[in-house]
XYZ file of C-alpha atoms in Angstrom:
592
model
C -7.620 28.488 8.293
C -3.892 27.898 8.809
C -1.427 30.647 7.924
C 2.238 31.407 8.606
C 3.505 34.701 9.984
C 6.827 35.636 11.510
C 7.920 32.037 11.979
C 4.665 31.107 13.705
C 1.835 28.890 12.529
C -1.550 30.535 13.020
C -5.060 29.070 13.034
C -7.794 31.653 12.656
C -5.130 34.245 13.478
C -4.011 32.659 16.755
C -0.723 30.786 17.386
C -1.294 27.134 16.731
C 0.584 23.872 16.823
C -0.462 21.065 14.488
C -0.525 17.782 16.394
C -1.433 15.404 13.628
C -1.376 11.740 12.771
C -1.652 9.833 9.522
C -4.633 7.554 9.088
C -5.441 6.308 5.585
C -9.129 5.727 4.930
C -8.197 3.286 2.177
C -6.409 1.014 4.677
C -9.317 0.838 7.141
C -12.738 -0.730 6.703
C -15.210 2.175 6.347
C -17.335 0.860 9.219
C -14.265 1.378 11.430
C -13.369 4.901 10.303
C -15.216 6.606 13.162
C -13.668 4.330 15.782
C -10.125 4.878 14.540
C -10.607 8.647 14.372
C -11.819 8.657 17.979
C -8.652 6.810 18.952
C -6.526 9.478 17.279
C -8.364 12.171 19.232
C -7.750 10.212 22.443
C -4.042 10.135 21.563
C -4.013 13.907 21.982
C -4.039 14.867 18.314
C -5.947 17.811 16.883
C -5.486 16.877 13.206
C -5.575 13.827 10.944
C -3.861 13.625 7.586
C -4.495 11.234 4.722
C -3.162 10.551 1.275
C -5.543 10.091 -1.647
C -4.472 7.164 -3.882
C -5.397 7.863 -7.491
C -5.359 4.174 -8.505
C -7.791 3.305 -5.703
C -10.358 5.747 -7.100
C -9.735 5.277 -10.849
C -8.853 1.618 -11.365
C -9.681 1.844 -15.060
C -9.275 4.987 -17.135
C -12.296 7.254 -16.908
C -14.100 5.268 -14.189
C -13.596 7.529 -11.168
C -15.372 6.422 -8.016
C -15.936 7.950 -4.593
C -18.315 5.362 -3.168
C -18.095 2.919 -0.258
C -14.461 2.556 0.880
C -13.589 5.390 -1.534
C -15.946 7.918 0.067
C -13.353 10.540 0.946
C -16.022 13.119 1.806
C -17.590 10.845 4.411
C -14.214 10.162 6.004
C -13.379 13.873 6.206
C -16.796 14.705 7.678
C -16.354 11.977 10.305
C -13.036 13.554 11.240
C -14.793 16.898 11.607
C -17.451 15.326 13.844
C -14.622 13.928 15.986
C -13.205 17.436 16.420
C -10.183 16.934 14.181
C -8.775 19.201 11.510
C -7.816 17.432 8.281
C -4.763 17.659 6.031
C -5.240 16.178 2.541
C -2.311 14.867 0.512
C -3.643 14.341 -3.034
C -0.391 13.565 -4.831
C -0.852 12.660 -7.657
C 2.020 10.480 -6.418
C 1.794 9.409 -2.778
C 4.416 6.654 -2.179
C 2.840 5.371 1.084
C 4.156 1.845 0.400
C 1.033 1.679 -1.780
C 0.990 -0.125 -5.115
C 2.685 2.025 -7.799
C 2.854 4.937 -5.359
C -0.831 5.544 -6.060
C -0.401 6.021 -9.811
C -2.753 3.905 -11.961
C -1.169 1.010 -13.833
C -3.130 1.959 -16.950
C -1.291 5.286 -16.881
C 2.225 4.137 -16.032
C 1.947 1.319 -18.577
C 1.306 3.762 -21.426
C 4.270 3.560 -23.843
C 6.464 6.653 -23.599
C 4.832 7.960 -20.412
C 7.182 10.171 -18.385
C 6.019 10.180 -14.788
C 6.167 13.114 -12.393
C 7.423 15.549 -15.040
C 6.028 18.241 -17.300
C 5.430 15.596 -19.970
C 2.182 16.698 -21.622
C 0.315 13.359 -21.566
C 1.133 12.915 -17.879
C -0.073 16.413 -17.001
C -3.231 15.879 -19.042
C -4.033 12.705 -17.100
C -3.303 14.364 -13.751
C -5.475 17.307 -14.759
C -8.444 15.050 -15.488
C -7.994 13.277 -12.144
C -7.693 16.572 -10.284
C -10.847 17.782 -12.053
C -12.694 14.952 -10.315
C -10.910 15.089 -6.956
C -9.893 18.623 -6.035
C -13.319 20.321 -6.169
C -14.483 17.721 -3.622
C -11.562 18.629 -1.355
C -12.204 22.349 -1.910
C -15.785 21.976 -0.666
C -14.414 20.548 2.585
C -12.012 23.407 3.326
C -12.166 25.326 6.587
C -13.023 28.481 4.683
C -16.238 26.776 3.559
C -17.132 25.334 6.949
C -15.219 22.080 6.611
C -12.201 20.675 8.483
C -9.548 20.736 5.722
C -6.887 23.231 6.825
C -3.986 22.303 4.520
C -3.250 20.499 1.246
C 0.098 19.028 0.254
C 1.755 19.746 -3.105
C 2.889 16.433 -4.690
C 4.825 14.210 -2.257
C 8.504 14.115 -1.354
C 9.343 15.134 -4.893
C 12.896 16.032 -3.888
C 13.579 12.336 -3.391
C 12.704 11.712 -7.037
C 13.569 14.559 -9.384
C 14.146 18.254 -9.949
C 11.542 19.238 -12.551
C 10.557 22.353 -10.650
C 8.152 23.403 -13.388
C 6.202 20.213 -12.714
C 5.902 20.854 -8.976
C 4.776 24.412 -9.687
C 2.243 23.001 -12.162
C 0.807 20.780 -9.410
C 0.585 23.790 -7.088
C -1.189 25.818 -9.751
C -3.536 22.928 -10.564
C -4.644 22.830 -6.926
C -5.221 26.569 -6.761
C -7.072 26.686 -10.073
C -9.492 24.037 -8.808
C -10.365 25.912 -5.638
C -7.748 25.226 -2.962
C -7.387 28.316 -0.773
C -6.086 26.777 2.467
C -2.416 26.415 3.374
C -0.359 24.703 0.663
C 2.908 23.017 1.560
C 5.582 20.657 0.292
C 7.066 17.777 2.306
C 10.577 16.464 1.658
C 13.392 14.688 3.441
C 15.674 16.758 5.719
C 18.644 17.065 3.374
C 19.709 19.895 1.051
C 19.368 17.585 -1.959
C 15.768 16.698 -1.148
C 14.720 20.198 -0.121
C 16.321 21.606 -3.287
C 14.326 19.263 -5.509
C 10.899 19.404 -3.907
C 10.194 22.865 -2.529
C 8.288 25.653 -4.275
C 9.188 29.328 -3.822
C 6.444 31.118 -1.941
C 4.908 27.952 -0.467
C 5.452 26.519 2.988
C 8.162 23.796 3.170
C 7.948 20.896 5.645
C 10.257 17.989 6.426
C 9.787 14.231 6.729
C 12.098 12.404 9.098
C 12.637 9.700 11.683
C 15.400 11.212 13.784
C 17.520 14.288 14.510
C 14.740 16.876 14.308
C 16.981 19.695 15.541
C 19.187 19.287 12.456
C 16.142 19.308 10.191
C 14.739 22.395 11.899
C 18.067 24.183 11.535
C 18.233 23.327 7.826
C 14.741 24.597 7.100
C 15.150 27.747 9.184
C 18.462 28.548 7.510
C 16.617 28.562 4.199
C 13.250 29.924 5.313
C 13.762 31.936 8.503
C 10.200 33.266 8.477
C 8.526 29.844 8.394
C 7.681 27.620 11.376
C 9.147 24.127 11.610
C 6.719 21.383 10.609
C 7.630 17.700 10.613
C 5.005 16.523 8.122
C 5.910 12.884 8.724
C 7.581 11.667 11.889
C 8.317 7.979 11.404
C 7.494 6.603 14.836
C 7.456 3.100 13.305
C 8.223 1.471 9.972
C 6.729 -0.908 7.414
C 7.794 -4.478 6.650
C 8.934 -6.419 3.585
C 8.377 -10.129 3.024
C 11.401 -12.152 4.120
C 12.698 -9.526 6.545
C 12.047 -8.916 10.243
C 9.179 -6.935 11.753
C 10.351 -3.349 12.133
C 9.606 -1.657 15.435
C 10.595 1.450 17.307
C 10.596 1.745 21.069
C 7.825 3.755 22.697
C 10.342 5.741 24.737
C 12.493 6.531 21.697
C 9.546 7.678 19.601
C 8.164 9.818 22.432
C 11.544 11.440 23.016
C 11.873 12.475 19.367
C 8.352 13.930 19.442
C 9.374 15.919 22.514
C 12.387 17.253 20.638
C 10.222 18.328 17.694
C 7.771 20.110 19.962
C 10.476 21.643 22.153
C 11.942 23.119 18.975
C 8.647 24.942 18.510
C 7.596 22.581 15.776
C 4.387 20.946 14.674
C 4.288 17.234 13.948
C 2.372 14.506 12.148
C 2.884 10.933 13.321
C 3.422 8.534 10.431
C 1.553 6.361 11.114
C -0.819 7.137 13.990
C -2.848 4.134 12.810
C -1.447 2.093 9.947
C -4.238 -0.287 8.982
C -3.980 -2.975 6.312
C -2.966 -3.351 2.666
C -6.151 -5.228 1.814
C -6.424 -7.032 -1.502
C -3.342 -6.531 -3.647
C -2.665 -2.890 -2.794
C 0.677 -3.431 -1.034
C 3.533 -1.831 -2.938
C 7.197 -2.767 -3.138
C 10.610 -1.194 -2.894
C 13.819 -1.969 -4.762
C 17.196 -1.668 -3.053
C 19.169 -1.565 -6.301
C 19.685 -5.313 -6.320
C 16.358 -6.938 -5.547
C 12.647 -6.334 -5.262
C 11.320 -5.898 -1.728
C 7.558 -6.519 -1.703
C 5.641 -5.076 1.250
C 3.554 -7.338 3.493
C -0.228 -7.233 3.830
C -0.164 -5.661 7.285
C 0.547 -1.948 7.512
C 0.551 -1.985 11.312
C 3.828 -0.031 11.133
C 4.303 -0.372 14.901
C 1.930 2.583 15.178
C 0.493 3.788 18.518
C -2.944 2.530 17.415
C -2.392 -1.044 16.276
C -3.731 -2.564 13.081
C -6.890 -3.786 14.848
C -7.357 -0.605 16.878
C -5.734 -1.703 20.139
C -3.907 0.974 22.119
C -0.226 0.139 22.495
C 2.380 1.235 25.041
C 3.539 3.689 22.366
C 0.042 5.215 22.387
C 0.297 6.071 26.081
C 3.912 7.249 25.866
C 3.070 9.622 23.011
C -0.190 10.706 24.644
C 1.735 11.870 27.689
C 4.092 13.982 25.551
C 1.341 15.407 23.347
C -0.811 16.346 26.339
C 1.927 18.683 27.545
C 1.800 20.676 24.302
C -1.896 20.724 23.509
C -2.506 23.961 25.366
C -4.339 24.587 28.624
C -7.753 24.414 26.944
C -7.060 21.059 25.363
C -9.291 18.298 26.600
C -8.091 14.920 25.467
C -10.858 12.299 25.339
C -10.477 9.249 27.537
C -8.809 6.298 25.781
C -11.441 3.845 24.507
C -11.355 0.134 25.247
C -9.698 -2.184 22.756
C -12.072 -3.685 20.165
C -13.552 -7.129 20.960
C -12.028 -10.250 19.376
C -13.351 -13.662 18.442
C -12.231 -16.555 20.612
C -9.385 -18.641 19.151
C -10.320 -21.797 17.250
C -9.227 -24.000 14.381
C -11.116 -24.522 11.125
C -11.153 -27.651 9.002
C -10.094 -27.144 5.393
C -11.764 -28.709 2.360
C -9.496 -28.997 -0.654
C -11.130 -27.895 -3.866
C -9.873 -27.470 -7.448
C -6.250 -28.261 -8.251
C -4.083 -25.253 -9.096
C -3.448 -25.382 -12.853
C -6.851 -26.745 -13.969
C -8.581 -24.129 -11.812
C -6.546 -21.250 -13.193
C -6.916 -22.417 -16.795
C -10.672 -22.528 -16.355
C -10.884 -19.064 -14.815
C -10.273 -17.092 -18.030
C -10.381 -17.413 -21.785
C -6.807 -17.412 -23.088
C -5.324 -14.476 -24.961
C -3.049 -15.697 -27.755
C 0.036 -13.944 -29.097
C 3.391 -14.892 -30.660
C 5.287 -13.633 -27.606
C 4.433 -13.306 -23.903
C 2.497 -10.113 -23.200
C 3.014 -8.005 -20.097
C 0.304 -7.334 -17.537
C -0.055 -3.878 -19.034
C -0.500 -5.223 -22.568
C -3.139 -7.576 -21.188
C -4.958 -4.682 -19.517
C -4.319 -6.074 -16.043
C -2.914 -4.260 -13.015
C -2.421 -6.931 -10.370
C -2.719 -10.617 -9.573
C -1.444 -13.518 -11.669
C -0.992 -14.365 -15.324
C -0.607 -17.976 -16.452
C 1.565 -18.164 -19.574
C 1.454 -21.388 -21.610
C 3.372 -22.589 -24.694
C 4.455 -25.907 -26.240
C 8.136 -25.723 -27.221
C 9.978 -28.638 -28.810
C 12.839 -29.763 -26.557
C 15.634 -31.743 -28.236
C 17.187 -34.636 -26.297
C 19.450 -33.587 -23.455
C 19.353 -30.807 -20.877
C 18.609 -27.227 -21.855
C 18.692 -23.881 -20.097
C 15.331 -22.166 -19.969
C 15.523 -18.416 -19.303
C 12.732 -15.940 -18.571
C 13.981 -12.465 -19.480
C 12.518 -9.448 -17.734
C 10.568 -11.457 -15.161
C 8.518 -9.179 -12.913
C 8.196 -10.522 -10.309
C 7.997 -14.214 -9.408
C 7.181 -17.313 -11.434
C 6.345 -20.937 -10.792
C 7.249 -23.070 -13.793
C 5.506 -26.298 -14.733
C 6.398 -28.805 -17.456
C 3.587 -31.157 -18.448
C 1.776 -30.170 -15.243
C 4.665 -30.929 -12.882
C 6.374 -28.134 -10.918
C 10.016 -27.783 -11.972
C 11.239 -24.361 -10.756
C 10.453 -21.160 -8.881
C 12.024 -18.077 -10.426
C 12.326 -14.437 -9.450
C 13.912 -11.343 -10.979
C 17.384 -12.335 -9.857
C 17.251 -16.080 -10.617
C 15.253 -16.446 -13.816
C 16.979 -19.484 -15.386
C 16.934 -23.242 -14.805
C 17.695 -26.429 -16.715
C 15.033 -28.678 -18.174
C 15.410 -32.154 -19.783
C 14.231 -32.755 -23.341
C 13.341 -35.954 -25.179
C 12.822 -34.721 -28.727
C 9.138 -33.961 -28.137
C 6.950 -30.975 -27.387
C 6.159 -30.219 -23.772
C 3.481 -28.087 -22.193
C 5.403 -25.231 -20.580
C 3.396 -23.136 -18.113
C 4.774 -20.120 -16.273
C 2.587 -18.712 -13.502
C 3.741 -15.122 -12.888
C 2.785 -13.147 -9.801
C 2.874 -9.370 -9.573
C 4.156 -8.974 -6.007
C 3.400 -5.265 -5.808
C 4.368 -2.339 -7.979
C 7.370 -0.288 -6.894
C 6.209 2.772 -4.972
C 9.435 4.728 -4.429
C 12.483 5.746 -6.414
C 13.566 5.776 -10.057
C 11.959 2.393 -10.888
C 8.463 3.733 -10.205
C 6.022 2.552 -12.858
C 7.898 -0.556 -13.988
C 5.855 -3.141 -15.871
C 4.809 -6.579 -14.669
C 4.777 -10.050 -16.168
C 7.262 -11.399 -18.709
C 8.774 -8.314 -20.302
C 11.539 -9.822 -22.440
C 10.521 -13.260 -23.652
C 11.361 -16.886 -22.840
C 14.290 -18.815 -24.336
C 15.287 -22.446 -24.562
C 19.044 -22.053 -24.782
C 19.412 -19.333 -27.449
C 16.063 -19.953 -29.159
C 13.010 -17.864 -28.297
C 9.760 -19.648 -27.499
C 6.817 -18.440 -29.575
C 3.106 -19.190 -29.634
C 1.786 -18.241 -26.195
C -1.599 -18.506 -24.531
C -2.119 -16.221 -21.554
C -4.770 -16.535 -18.855
C -5.589 -13.250 -17.140
C -6.108 -13.726 -13.385
C -6.772 -10.293 -11.805
C -7.650 -11.747 -8.404
C -8.495 -8.366 -6.898
C -11.154 -7.827 -9.556
C -12.884 -11.155 -8.994
C -16.376 -11.185 -7.588
C -17.760 -14.000 -5.424
C -19.000 -15.858 -8.498
C -15.509 -15.845 -10.026
C -13.921 -17.243 -6.873
C -16.588 -19.900 -6.412
C -16.387 -20.928 -10.060
C -12.604 -21.295 -9.967
C -12.742 -23.287 -6.717
C -15.244 -25.705 -8.271
C -13.688 -25.875 -11.736
C -11.782 -29.150 -11.280
C -11.264 -31.999 -8.834
C -8.689 -31.670 -6.062
C -5.212 -32.802 -6.941
C -1.605 -32.172 -6.054
C -0.473 -30.004 -3.196
C -1.836 -26.635 -4.320
C -4.977 -24.946 -5.594
C -8.188 -23.773 -3.953
C -9.474 -24.700 -0.523
C -12.357 -23.485 1.597
C -13.229 -23.388 5.276
C -16.464 -22.600 7.116
C -16.495 -20.096 9.951
C -19.665 -19.846 12.066
C -19.948 -16.823 14.352
C -22.755 -15.720 16.630
C -21.654 -12.085 16.678
C -19.028 -10.711 14.276
C -15.824 -9.351 15.779
C -12.213 -8.919 14.744
C -9.868 -11.880 14.513
C -6.438 -12.864 13.186
C -6.167 -15.631 10.617
C -3.194 -17.996 10.631
C -2.477 -20.584 7.934
C -0.134 -23.116 9.566
C 1.561 -25.383 7.048
C 0.466 -23.349 4.025
C 3.170 -21.945 1.754
C 2.132 -18.884 -0.239
C -1.120 -17.540 -1.574
C -4.210 -15.421 -1.137
C -7.254 -15.469 1.169
C -10.808 -14.285 0.626
C -13.200 -13.688 3.542
C -16.667 -14.090 2.099
C -16.565 -11.714 -0.893
C -13.439 -9.741 0.056
C -9.851 -10.496 -0.937
C -8.115 -10.063 2.406
C -4.575 -10.138 1.040
C -1.447 -12.217 0.586
C 0.189 -14.641 2.980
C 3.667 -16.173 2.681
C 5.458 -18.561 4.977
C 8.747 -16.631 4.765
C 7.173 -14.026 7.067
C 7.640 -11.940 9.018
C 3.837 -11.646 9.086
C 2.197 -14.865 10.309
C -1.407 -13.744 10.803
C -3.766 -11.690 8.669
C -6.057 -9.191 10.344
C -9.749 -9.898 9.662
C -11.949 -6.880 10.475
C -15.227 -7.788 12.109
C -17.283 -5.963 9.441
C -16.111 -8.538 6.868
C -17.952 -11.242 8.811
C -21.664 -11.814 9.247
C -23.650 -13.584 11.931
C -23.976 -17.240 10.955
C -21.844 -19.009 8.379
C -18.897 -17.366 6.647
C -16.729 -18.811 3.891
C -12.957 -18.492 3.797
C -11.414 -19.262 0.403
C -7.708 -19.904 -0.021
C -5.736 -19.936 -3.260
C -2.549 -21.781 -2.307
C 0.254 -21.639 -4.851
C 2.709 -24.109 -3.346
C 1.674 -26.337 -0.458
C -1.562 -26.869 1.443
C -1.741 -26.955 5.208
C -4.348 -29.026 7.013
C -6.272 -26.323 8.836
C -6.799 -22.625 9.399
C -6.575 -21.034 12.820
C -8.104 -17.954 14.410
C -5.834 -16.191 16.891
C -6.655 -13.549 19.492
C -3.499 -11.520 18.846
C -1.429 -10.597 15.789
C 1.803 -12.407 14.984
C 3.838 -9.989 12.880
C 7.221 -11.663 13.254
C 10.469 -11.319 15.182
C 11.105 -7.630 15.920
C 13.982 -5.509 14.722
C 14.530 -1.903 15.813
C 14.571 0.511 12.880
C 15.125 4.275 12.970
C 15.616 6.190 9.703
C 18.624 8.534 9.902
C 19.350 9.451 6.236
C 23.007 8.453 6.739
């Protein structure tokens, strides 16, 4: 059990330093959990921390699951078997560059819902979720023979709001459901953030990427009897589509860790192992002007790479951590990197053309106006909107109002425009006849941080031809991350090939499954399934050029790769023996 006394962190009554690293079970294939945990132990860590994403466990209201990749108990027990303590961060909001910050779309799409406040309906929903989750965490606490030594209260709330009654409610909800281990808050290292997120009487930690001495001085000036704990040290950073691959030098990261530990602090590396935003779980940010969707990889330039390889940062940090682990610390030997498939190319067979395939994949929902994803009961994926407006002779401006996030527009089956939130208008010619207008809208990831958390998806404000609204819509729900293998196969076979986009398949024969990296040279933008699993998004704008394919997704013999290409087919797929995450750019968060 962790406690605080006289400015010192104690474990079982003895002075203790938390040397932790973040590893998210929901970003790692469950057959690889044990391997990745062993790598964290070999890094010199004594603790692992993980968020718990509510929307991952309760995708539809009332259907709470803790099976398979959602088996939190199994993950925590594996950590215990590896000799690691565990810190659990249950939210209910987690950020984590995870879709919607971990909040379910069915909740945030409820009209009038006020997130992360003392709004009664929000607290009621959180209470029901905590009823399912927290007793499971309580059973795993150190006081009951488990490895859980601390639980976080909400998550960086001071970056969002100042409803202190809400944060206290979350604290009380944890205690009432059995949490007896150390409770703490984690906020950025500024007075504004610490003011908004901390709870009187509970331990306050900081999250930061630089200048730990300033953060330690701030916290100690406010809480002189508490030890300094950097609950997230950002030794790397995540990536957005269309930007560069963010990195941080091994020497620079190790030096900041040294400064934290020299200041008498404890630390958690964010991330120690990043993993992958499989499926459509990647979130998005918004910089005040534009949406910034996060890539499929969550490698985060972590010391343990996305596929488990040990990086130069691993060894630089290991050297620093070994000096502070105590004389009795025995760091396991670093394991070998996981095996990889040999590089090769795969022939591609073009299957159903894009629009006929998508039209055949769902029965249309009809309404006078376009409905949002939330109104259609859909969290992620695509919606195909179709209407038949009359276009008088001449050119007309077509405007999609409230487009979230990206749309490909077709007139009579021909592509005519690609729109996004910032450029949602184009001109279209008319000839005095009705046209078939189809707008394929992609949810590129729900915003996970800041005041726009919980925004809706789809067409939120209607479609106009000049000043006239278009009515009479048919909408095809395409929740790609909910499709089973039959759905994917049916869509791929629903129509003949045609045009430059749609479904394609490739055969991959392997004697013994192992990890690989999938490249799609010449392809534009789309989604890839490996056998029955939606691997994630790809997009030619980068920076990410390969998708990590965990070996457990493959089977000995034949495997099927299915591609849904939205814009332009390439001629082949390629397996690489190393990741290509894009041109690097140094990034260090300073809060300036």
